XYZ file of C-alpha atoms in Angstrom:
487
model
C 39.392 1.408 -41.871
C 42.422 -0.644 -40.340
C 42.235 -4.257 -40.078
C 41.172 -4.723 -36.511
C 37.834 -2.533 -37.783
C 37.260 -4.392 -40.709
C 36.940 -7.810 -38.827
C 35.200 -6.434 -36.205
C 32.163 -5.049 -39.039
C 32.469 -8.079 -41.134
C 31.343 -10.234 -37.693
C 28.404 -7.750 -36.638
C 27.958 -7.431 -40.936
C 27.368 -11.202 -40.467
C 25.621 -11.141 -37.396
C 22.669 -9.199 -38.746
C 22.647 -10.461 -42.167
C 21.582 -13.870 -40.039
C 19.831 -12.005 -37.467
C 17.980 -8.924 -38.386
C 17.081 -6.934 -35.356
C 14.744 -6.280 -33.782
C 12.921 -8.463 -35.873
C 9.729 -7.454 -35.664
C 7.027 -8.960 -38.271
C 6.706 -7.277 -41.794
C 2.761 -7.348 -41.137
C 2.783 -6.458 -37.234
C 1.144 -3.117 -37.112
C 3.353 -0.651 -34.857
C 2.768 2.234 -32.491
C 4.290 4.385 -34.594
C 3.566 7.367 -31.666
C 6.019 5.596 -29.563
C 9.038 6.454 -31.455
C 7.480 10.365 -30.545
C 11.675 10.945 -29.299
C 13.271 9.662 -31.510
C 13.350 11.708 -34.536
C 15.028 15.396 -35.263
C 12.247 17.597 -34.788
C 12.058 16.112 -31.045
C 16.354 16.489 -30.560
C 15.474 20.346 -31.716
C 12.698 20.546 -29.248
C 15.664 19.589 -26.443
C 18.142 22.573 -28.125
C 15.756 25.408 -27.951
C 15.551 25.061 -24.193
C 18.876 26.502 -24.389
C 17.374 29.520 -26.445
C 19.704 27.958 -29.191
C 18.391 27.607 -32.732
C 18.761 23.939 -34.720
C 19.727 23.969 -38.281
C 16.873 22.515 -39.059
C 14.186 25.132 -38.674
C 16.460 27.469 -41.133
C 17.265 24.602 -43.823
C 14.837 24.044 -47.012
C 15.746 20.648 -47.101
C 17.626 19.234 -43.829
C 19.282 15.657 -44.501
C 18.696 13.290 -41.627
C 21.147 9.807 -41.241
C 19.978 6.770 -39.675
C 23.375 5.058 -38.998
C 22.644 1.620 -37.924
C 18.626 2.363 -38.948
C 17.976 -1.596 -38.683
C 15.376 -3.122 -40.260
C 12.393 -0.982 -37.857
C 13.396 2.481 -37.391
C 13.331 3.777 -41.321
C 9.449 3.145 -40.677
C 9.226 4.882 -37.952
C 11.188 7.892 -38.786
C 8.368 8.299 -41.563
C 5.922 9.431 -38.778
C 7.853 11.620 -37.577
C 10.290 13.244 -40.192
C 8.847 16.220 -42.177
C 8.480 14.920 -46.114
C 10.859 18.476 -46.696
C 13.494 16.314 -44.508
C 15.654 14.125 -46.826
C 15.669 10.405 -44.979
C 19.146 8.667 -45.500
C 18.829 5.140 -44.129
C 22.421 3.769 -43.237
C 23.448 0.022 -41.937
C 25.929 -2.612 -42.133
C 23.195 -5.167 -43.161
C 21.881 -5.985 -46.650
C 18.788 -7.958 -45.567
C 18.066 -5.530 -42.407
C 17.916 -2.825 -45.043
C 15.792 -4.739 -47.931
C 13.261 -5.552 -44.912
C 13.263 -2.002 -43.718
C 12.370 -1.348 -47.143
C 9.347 -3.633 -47.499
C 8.043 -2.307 -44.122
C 8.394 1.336 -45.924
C 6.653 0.743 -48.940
C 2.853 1.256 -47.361
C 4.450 4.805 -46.183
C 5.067 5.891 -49.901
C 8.085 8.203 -48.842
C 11.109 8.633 -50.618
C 14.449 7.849 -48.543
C 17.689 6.861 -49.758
C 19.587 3.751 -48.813
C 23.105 2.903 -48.064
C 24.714 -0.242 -47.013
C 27.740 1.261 -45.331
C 29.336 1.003 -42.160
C 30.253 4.699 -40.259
C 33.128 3.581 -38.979
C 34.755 3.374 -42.555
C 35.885 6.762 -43.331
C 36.726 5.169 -47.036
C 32.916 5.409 -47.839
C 31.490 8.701 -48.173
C 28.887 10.237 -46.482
C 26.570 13.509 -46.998
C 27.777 16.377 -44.613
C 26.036 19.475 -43.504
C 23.118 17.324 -41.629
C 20.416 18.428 -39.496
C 20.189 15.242 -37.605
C 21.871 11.774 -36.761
C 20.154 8.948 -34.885
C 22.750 6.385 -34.197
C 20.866 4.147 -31.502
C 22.208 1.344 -30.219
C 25.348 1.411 -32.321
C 28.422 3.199 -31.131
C 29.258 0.263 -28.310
C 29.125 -2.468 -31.338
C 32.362 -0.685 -32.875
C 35.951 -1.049 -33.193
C 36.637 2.714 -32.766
C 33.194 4.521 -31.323
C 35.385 7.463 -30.378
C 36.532 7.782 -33.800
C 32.776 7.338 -35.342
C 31.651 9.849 -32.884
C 34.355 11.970 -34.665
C 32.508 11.356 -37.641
C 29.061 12.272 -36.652
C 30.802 15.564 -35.165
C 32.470 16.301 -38.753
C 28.829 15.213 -40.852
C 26.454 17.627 -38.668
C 25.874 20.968 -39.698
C 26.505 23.985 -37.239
C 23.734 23.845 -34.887
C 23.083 20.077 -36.274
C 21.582 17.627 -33.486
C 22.010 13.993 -32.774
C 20.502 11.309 -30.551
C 22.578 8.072 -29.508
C 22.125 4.969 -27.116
C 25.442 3.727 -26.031
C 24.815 0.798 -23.474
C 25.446 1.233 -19.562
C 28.302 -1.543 -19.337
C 28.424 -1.622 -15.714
C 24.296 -2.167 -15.375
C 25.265 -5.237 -17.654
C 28.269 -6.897 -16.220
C 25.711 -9.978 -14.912
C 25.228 -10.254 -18.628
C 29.013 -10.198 -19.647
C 29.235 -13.337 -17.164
C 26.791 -15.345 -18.813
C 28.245 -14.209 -22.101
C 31.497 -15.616 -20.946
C 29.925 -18.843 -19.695
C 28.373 -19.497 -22.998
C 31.772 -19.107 -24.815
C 33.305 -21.338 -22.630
C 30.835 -23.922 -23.127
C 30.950 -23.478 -26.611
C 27.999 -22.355 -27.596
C 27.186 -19.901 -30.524
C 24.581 -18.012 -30.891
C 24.499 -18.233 -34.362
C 24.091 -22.281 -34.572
C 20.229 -22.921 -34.273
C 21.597 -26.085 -32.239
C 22.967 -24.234 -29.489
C 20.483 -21.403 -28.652
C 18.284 -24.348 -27.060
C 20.871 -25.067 -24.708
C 21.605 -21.518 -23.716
C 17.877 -20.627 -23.263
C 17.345 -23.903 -21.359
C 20.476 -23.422 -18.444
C 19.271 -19.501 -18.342
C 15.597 -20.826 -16.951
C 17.381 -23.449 -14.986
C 19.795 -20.440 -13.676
C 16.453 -18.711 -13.045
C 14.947 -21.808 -11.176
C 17.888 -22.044 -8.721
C 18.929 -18.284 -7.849
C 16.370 -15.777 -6.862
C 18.981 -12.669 -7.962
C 19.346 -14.555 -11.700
C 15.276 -14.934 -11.679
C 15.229 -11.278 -10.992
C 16.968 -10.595 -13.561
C 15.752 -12.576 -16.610
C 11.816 -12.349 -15.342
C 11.638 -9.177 -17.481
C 13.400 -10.501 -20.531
C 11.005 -13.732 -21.785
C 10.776 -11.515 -25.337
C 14.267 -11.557 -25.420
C 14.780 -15.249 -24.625
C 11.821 -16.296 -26.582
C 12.975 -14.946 -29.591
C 16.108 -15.665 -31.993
C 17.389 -12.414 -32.908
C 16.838 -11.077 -29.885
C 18.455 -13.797 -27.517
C 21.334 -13.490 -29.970
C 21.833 -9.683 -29.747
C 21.674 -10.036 -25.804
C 23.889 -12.805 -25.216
C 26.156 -13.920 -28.418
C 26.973 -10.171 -30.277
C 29.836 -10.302 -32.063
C 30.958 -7.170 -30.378
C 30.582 -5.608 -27.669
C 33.185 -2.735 -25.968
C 32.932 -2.012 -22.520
C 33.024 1.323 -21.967
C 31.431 3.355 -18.806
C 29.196 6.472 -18.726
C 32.312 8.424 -17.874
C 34.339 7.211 -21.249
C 31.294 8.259 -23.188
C 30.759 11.947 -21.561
C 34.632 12.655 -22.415
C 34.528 10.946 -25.561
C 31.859 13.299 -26.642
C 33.716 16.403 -25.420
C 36.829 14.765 -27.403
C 34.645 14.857 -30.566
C 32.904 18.193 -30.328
C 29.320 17.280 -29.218
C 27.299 18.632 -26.585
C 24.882 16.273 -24.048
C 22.060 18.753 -24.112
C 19.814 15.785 -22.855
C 19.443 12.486 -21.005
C 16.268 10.677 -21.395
C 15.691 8.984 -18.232
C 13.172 6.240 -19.712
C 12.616 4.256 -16.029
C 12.691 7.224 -13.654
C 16.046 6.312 -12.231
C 16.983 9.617 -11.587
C 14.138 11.722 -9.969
C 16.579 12.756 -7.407
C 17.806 15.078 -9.845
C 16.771 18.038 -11.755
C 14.854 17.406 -14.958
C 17.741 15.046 -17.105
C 16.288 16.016 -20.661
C 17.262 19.862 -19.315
C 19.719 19.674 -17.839
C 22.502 16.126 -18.231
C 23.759 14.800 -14.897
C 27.495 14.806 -14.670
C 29.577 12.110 -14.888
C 30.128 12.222 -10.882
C 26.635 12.240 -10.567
C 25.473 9.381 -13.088
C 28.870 7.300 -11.621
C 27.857 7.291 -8.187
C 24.178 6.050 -9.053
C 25.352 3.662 -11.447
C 27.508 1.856 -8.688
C 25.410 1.244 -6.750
C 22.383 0.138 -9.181
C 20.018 3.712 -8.571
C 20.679 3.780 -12.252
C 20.542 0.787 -14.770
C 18.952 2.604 -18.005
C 21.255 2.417 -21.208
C 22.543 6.533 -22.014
C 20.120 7.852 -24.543
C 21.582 11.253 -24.813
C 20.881 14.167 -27.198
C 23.512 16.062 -28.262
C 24.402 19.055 -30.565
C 27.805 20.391 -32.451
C 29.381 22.923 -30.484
C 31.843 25.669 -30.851
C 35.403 26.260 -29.815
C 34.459 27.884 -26.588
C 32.512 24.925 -25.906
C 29.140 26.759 -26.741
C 26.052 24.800 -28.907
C 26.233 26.715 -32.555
C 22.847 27.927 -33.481
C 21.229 31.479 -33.954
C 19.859 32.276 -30.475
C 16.547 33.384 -30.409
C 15.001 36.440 -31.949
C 17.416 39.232 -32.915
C 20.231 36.796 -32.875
C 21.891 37.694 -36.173
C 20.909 38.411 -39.916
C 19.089 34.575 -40.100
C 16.607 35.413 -37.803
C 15.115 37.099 -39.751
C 13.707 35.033 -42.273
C 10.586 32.667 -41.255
C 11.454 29.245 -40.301
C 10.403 26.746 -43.155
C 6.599 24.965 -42.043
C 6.746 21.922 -40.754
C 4.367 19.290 -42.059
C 3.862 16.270 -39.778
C 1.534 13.187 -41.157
C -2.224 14.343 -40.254
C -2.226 10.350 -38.615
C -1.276 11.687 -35.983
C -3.227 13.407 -34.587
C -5.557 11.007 -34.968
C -3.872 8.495 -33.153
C -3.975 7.762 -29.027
C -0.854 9.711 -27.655
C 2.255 7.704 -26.517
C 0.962 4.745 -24.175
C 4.400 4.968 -22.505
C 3.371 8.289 -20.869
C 0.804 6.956 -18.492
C 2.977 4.466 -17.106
C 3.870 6.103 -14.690
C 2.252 6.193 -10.959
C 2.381 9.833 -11.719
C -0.022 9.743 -14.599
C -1.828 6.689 -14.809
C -4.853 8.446 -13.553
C -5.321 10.857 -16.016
C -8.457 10.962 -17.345
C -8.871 10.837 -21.402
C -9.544 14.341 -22.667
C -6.786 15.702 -20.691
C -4.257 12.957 -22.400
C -6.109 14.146 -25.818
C -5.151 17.945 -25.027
C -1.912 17.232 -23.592
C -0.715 15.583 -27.265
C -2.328 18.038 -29.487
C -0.208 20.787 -27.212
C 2.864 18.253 -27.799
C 2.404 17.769 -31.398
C 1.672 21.532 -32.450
C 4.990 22.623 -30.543
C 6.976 20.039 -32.508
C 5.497 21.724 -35.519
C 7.146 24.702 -34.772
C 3.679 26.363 -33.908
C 4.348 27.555 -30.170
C 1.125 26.916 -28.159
C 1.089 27.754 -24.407
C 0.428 25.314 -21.698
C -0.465 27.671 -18.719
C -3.725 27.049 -18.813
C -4.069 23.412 -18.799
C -1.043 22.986 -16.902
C -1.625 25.291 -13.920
C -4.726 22.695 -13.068
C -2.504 19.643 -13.192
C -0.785 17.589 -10.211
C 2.429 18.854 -10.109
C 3.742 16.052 -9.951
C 2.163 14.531 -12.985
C 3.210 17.607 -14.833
C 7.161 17.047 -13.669
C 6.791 13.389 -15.063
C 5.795 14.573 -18.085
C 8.059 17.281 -18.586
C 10.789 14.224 -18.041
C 9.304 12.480 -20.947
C 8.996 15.480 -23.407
C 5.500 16.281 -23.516
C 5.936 19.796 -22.114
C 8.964 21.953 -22.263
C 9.504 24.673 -19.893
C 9.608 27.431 -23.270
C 5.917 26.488 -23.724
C 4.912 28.236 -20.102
C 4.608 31.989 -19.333
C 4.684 30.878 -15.852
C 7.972 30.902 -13.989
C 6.535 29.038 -11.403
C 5.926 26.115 -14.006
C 9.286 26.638 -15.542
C 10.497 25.707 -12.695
C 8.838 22.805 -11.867
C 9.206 21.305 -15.036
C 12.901 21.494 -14.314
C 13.748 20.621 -10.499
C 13.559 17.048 -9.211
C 10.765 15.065 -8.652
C 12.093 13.277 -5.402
C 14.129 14.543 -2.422
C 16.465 11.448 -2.987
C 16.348 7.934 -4.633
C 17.155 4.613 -2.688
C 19.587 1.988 -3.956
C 17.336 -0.828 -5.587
C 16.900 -3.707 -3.472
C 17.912 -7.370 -5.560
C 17.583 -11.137 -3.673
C 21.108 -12.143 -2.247
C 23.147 -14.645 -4.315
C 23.168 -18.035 -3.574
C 26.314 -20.190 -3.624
C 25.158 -22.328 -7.110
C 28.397 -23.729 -7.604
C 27.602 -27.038 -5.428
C 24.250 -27.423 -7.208
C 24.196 -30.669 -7.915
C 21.159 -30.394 -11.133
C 22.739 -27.375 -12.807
C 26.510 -28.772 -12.661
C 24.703 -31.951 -14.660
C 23.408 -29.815 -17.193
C 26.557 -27.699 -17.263
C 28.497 -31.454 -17.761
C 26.216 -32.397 -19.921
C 26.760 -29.491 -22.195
C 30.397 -29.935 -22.088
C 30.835 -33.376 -22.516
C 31.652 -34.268 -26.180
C 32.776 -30.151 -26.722
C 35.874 -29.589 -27.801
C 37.662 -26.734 -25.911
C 36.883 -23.396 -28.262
C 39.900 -22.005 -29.111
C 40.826 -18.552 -26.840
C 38.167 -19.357 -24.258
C 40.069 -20.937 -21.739
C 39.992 -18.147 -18.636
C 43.338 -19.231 -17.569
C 42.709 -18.255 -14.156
C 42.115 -20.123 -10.953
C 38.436 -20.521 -10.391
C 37.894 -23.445 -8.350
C 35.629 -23.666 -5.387
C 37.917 -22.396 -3.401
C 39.776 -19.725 -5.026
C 42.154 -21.973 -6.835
C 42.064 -24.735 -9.480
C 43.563 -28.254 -7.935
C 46.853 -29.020 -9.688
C 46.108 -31.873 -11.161
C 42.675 -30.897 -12.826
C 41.903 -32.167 -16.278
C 41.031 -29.580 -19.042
C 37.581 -30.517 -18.937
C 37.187 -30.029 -14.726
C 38.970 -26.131 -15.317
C 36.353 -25.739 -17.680
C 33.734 -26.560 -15.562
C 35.087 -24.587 -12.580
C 35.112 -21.835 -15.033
C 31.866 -21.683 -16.209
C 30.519 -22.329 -12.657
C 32.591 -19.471 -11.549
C 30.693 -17.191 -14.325
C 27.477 -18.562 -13.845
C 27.909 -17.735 -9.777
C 29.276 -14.285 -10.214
C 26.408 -13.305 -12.586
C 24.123 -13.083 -9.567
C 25.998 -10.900 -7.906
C 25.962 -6.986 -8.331
């Protein structure tokens, strides 16, 4: 790893050593049923829509990475992974990984831990894996190009993977408030300072309706440490766009074989976890706000002509003939509810009990490899109900005889999508109470080194030539704390 890499890891290293995300309570009992897409069974689900085979149905024993597992998601993969699949639980932090540990224990499944970083091609990793889950990680890296490299080169032919990259552009309000912060001098990592922060973000929410907006659906995040933290003061944080990320993938080798649209931002077109938008597409409705969801995008290792390796279907070479291994998943459950995030929607909401009850026993014995047909059931649904959840996994188009249902499980669910609508920004620069408390948070700072903007930013487009330091700093950070309102 060069020297711009290392410093970069030994910051978010330090970050998360003090901050463990997301923090969650060792005793807080969790939905386990929620994390139903996020494991490798699910990403090879997504792959045989394409009539392509994973590794992972042919492999005794597939290996699975966590990179960046934090100190939740180890638990949660134990729902989910097969006991046959070997868990590898991979992060930067010591004390994220000794809590994910003590959450593990009640689970009483093996799983082997690293403290590494994948971005450090010094420190070796298992190849030939079925699966990598890298969520939430790639954007926090020196080189995420280079670590998608690295996934490409650790997956086995046919191998699958599931990332999270953030949508910079949905998050450029945030990037201004970042920017204020620094300039004021606040870290996130000094218990005295995240006060302050949280305190001028509800007086930013007080005074601009577009701000409010914004940080009404985030009190978890401001009410809580590590989270506030990760939002506001990570140590790193690229800014790259959807369409970096869709040729950085190509660059590396991997396939988007599905986007998982978890807000129903893009209904408009046909069904995302079938079929990824293009970057045209996903550009033009991230401009102008349609779509403000991070990428979670499956993916699989492709060949030179750009085709996903796997054995495709029945009679598609010598493998197929051997049975795929069983796959065991914990008998829990199917005794749990299903997935409270699937009747969220105005589509579903009204769904009566048993038919939720049927409609994860169907999910769970497909992901089991035990192909159970939904024509049936399906056939008496709303349609519309039935798209939505086709959107969210629960039903794949391979599990219908029908190609009527096929269908509709993959067209859109809306003739078109309207821009969001946000309040107007205010001009906050001339209010009188928040430049106080912006004053008053400067006064006695000294300036942080680097953070001067060094541009003009005064109320009228330029600073007056004989400002002091401490009025350019407060144009600045009223200049920040303005343009974060706007789209």
């Amino acid at each position: 790893m060069n020297a711009k890499g290392s410093d970069v890891a030994a910051h978010v290293r330090a970050q998360y050593e003090a901050f463990p995300y997301p923090a969650y309570g060792l005793f807080l009992p969790l939905r386990g049923q929620e994390a139903y897409a996020s494991n490798s069974l699910f990403a090879a689900r997504v792959l045989e829509q394409r009539g392509l085979e994973p590794s992972l149905r042919r492999a005794p024993a597939p290996a699975v990475l966590l990179a960046g597992c934090g100190d939740v998601f180890p638990y949660l993969s134990t729902f989910w992974e097969p006991r046959r699949h070997g868990l590898i639980a991979m992060d930067l932090s010591a004390r994220s990984l000794r809590r994910a540990r003590l959450r593990c224990l009640p689970r009483m499944r093996a799983m082997e831990w690293l403290r590494a970083d994948l971005g450090d091609e010094d420190i070796p990793l298992p190849e030939g894996l079925a699966h990598v889950d890298c969520y939430g990680v790639l954007h926090h890296m020196a080189r995420p190009a280079a670590a998608l490299g690295r996934i490409a080169r650790l997956l086995a032919p046919g191998g699958t993977a599931r990332i999270m990259v953030y949508n910079s552009e949905a998050r450029t309000w945030i990037r201004h408030l970042q920017r204020a912060f620094a300039l004021l001098g606040l870290e996130g990592t000094e218990p005295g300072d995240r006060e302050p922060a949280r305190s001028l973000l509800q007086a930013l929410a007080e005074v601009s309706p577009a701000l409010r907006a914004r940080l009404a659906p985030m009190h978890d995040v401001l009410s809580h440490p590590a989270r506030l933290v990760d939002t506001f003061f990570h140590a790193r944080e690229a800014r790259l766009g959807a369409a970096y990320w869709l040729r950085a993938l190509a660059d590396a080798g991997l396939a988007p074989i599905g986007l998982y649209d978890r807000y129903g931002e893009l209904d408009d077109l046909p069904n995302p976890l079938l079929e990824v938008p293009t970057a045209a597409a996903l550009g033009a409705r991230i401009a102008d706000r349609r779509f403000e969801n991070n990428l979670e995008l499956y993916l699989a290792k492709i060949g030179p002509a750009g085709e996903a390796i796997g054995n495709a279907g029945p009679g598609g070479g010598a493998e197929n003939s051997r049975r795929p291994f069983p796959v065991h998943l914990p008998s829990a459950l199917a005794l749990r509810n299903p997935p409270a995030s699937w009747w969220g929607y105005r589509e579903t909401r009204k769904l009566p009990w048993y038919r939720r009850r049927s409609i994860w026993m169907h999910f769970l014995a497909n992901l089991r490899g035990r192909p159970s047909r939904a024509d049936a059931w399906a056939a008496r649904m709303p349609p519309r109900a039935l798209q939505r959840l086709g959107r969210l996994g629960a039903i794949w188009p391979d599990e219908c005889a029908s190609a009527e249902l096929k269908a509709l499980l993959r067209s859109p669910l809306e003739a078109s999508m309207e821009p969001p609508e946000f309040p107007a920004a205010l001009e906050i620069r001339g209010n009188r109470g928040l430049r106080d408390r912006v004053e008053g948070l400067l006064r006695g700072r000294a300036v942080p080194k680097g953070r001067e903007e060094g541009r003009p930013t005064g109320t009228e487009g330029r600073m007056e030539p004989g400002a002091t330091q401490a009025e350019r700093r407060m144009e600045q950070v009223m200049s920040r704390l303005d343009a974060a309102q706007r789209p």
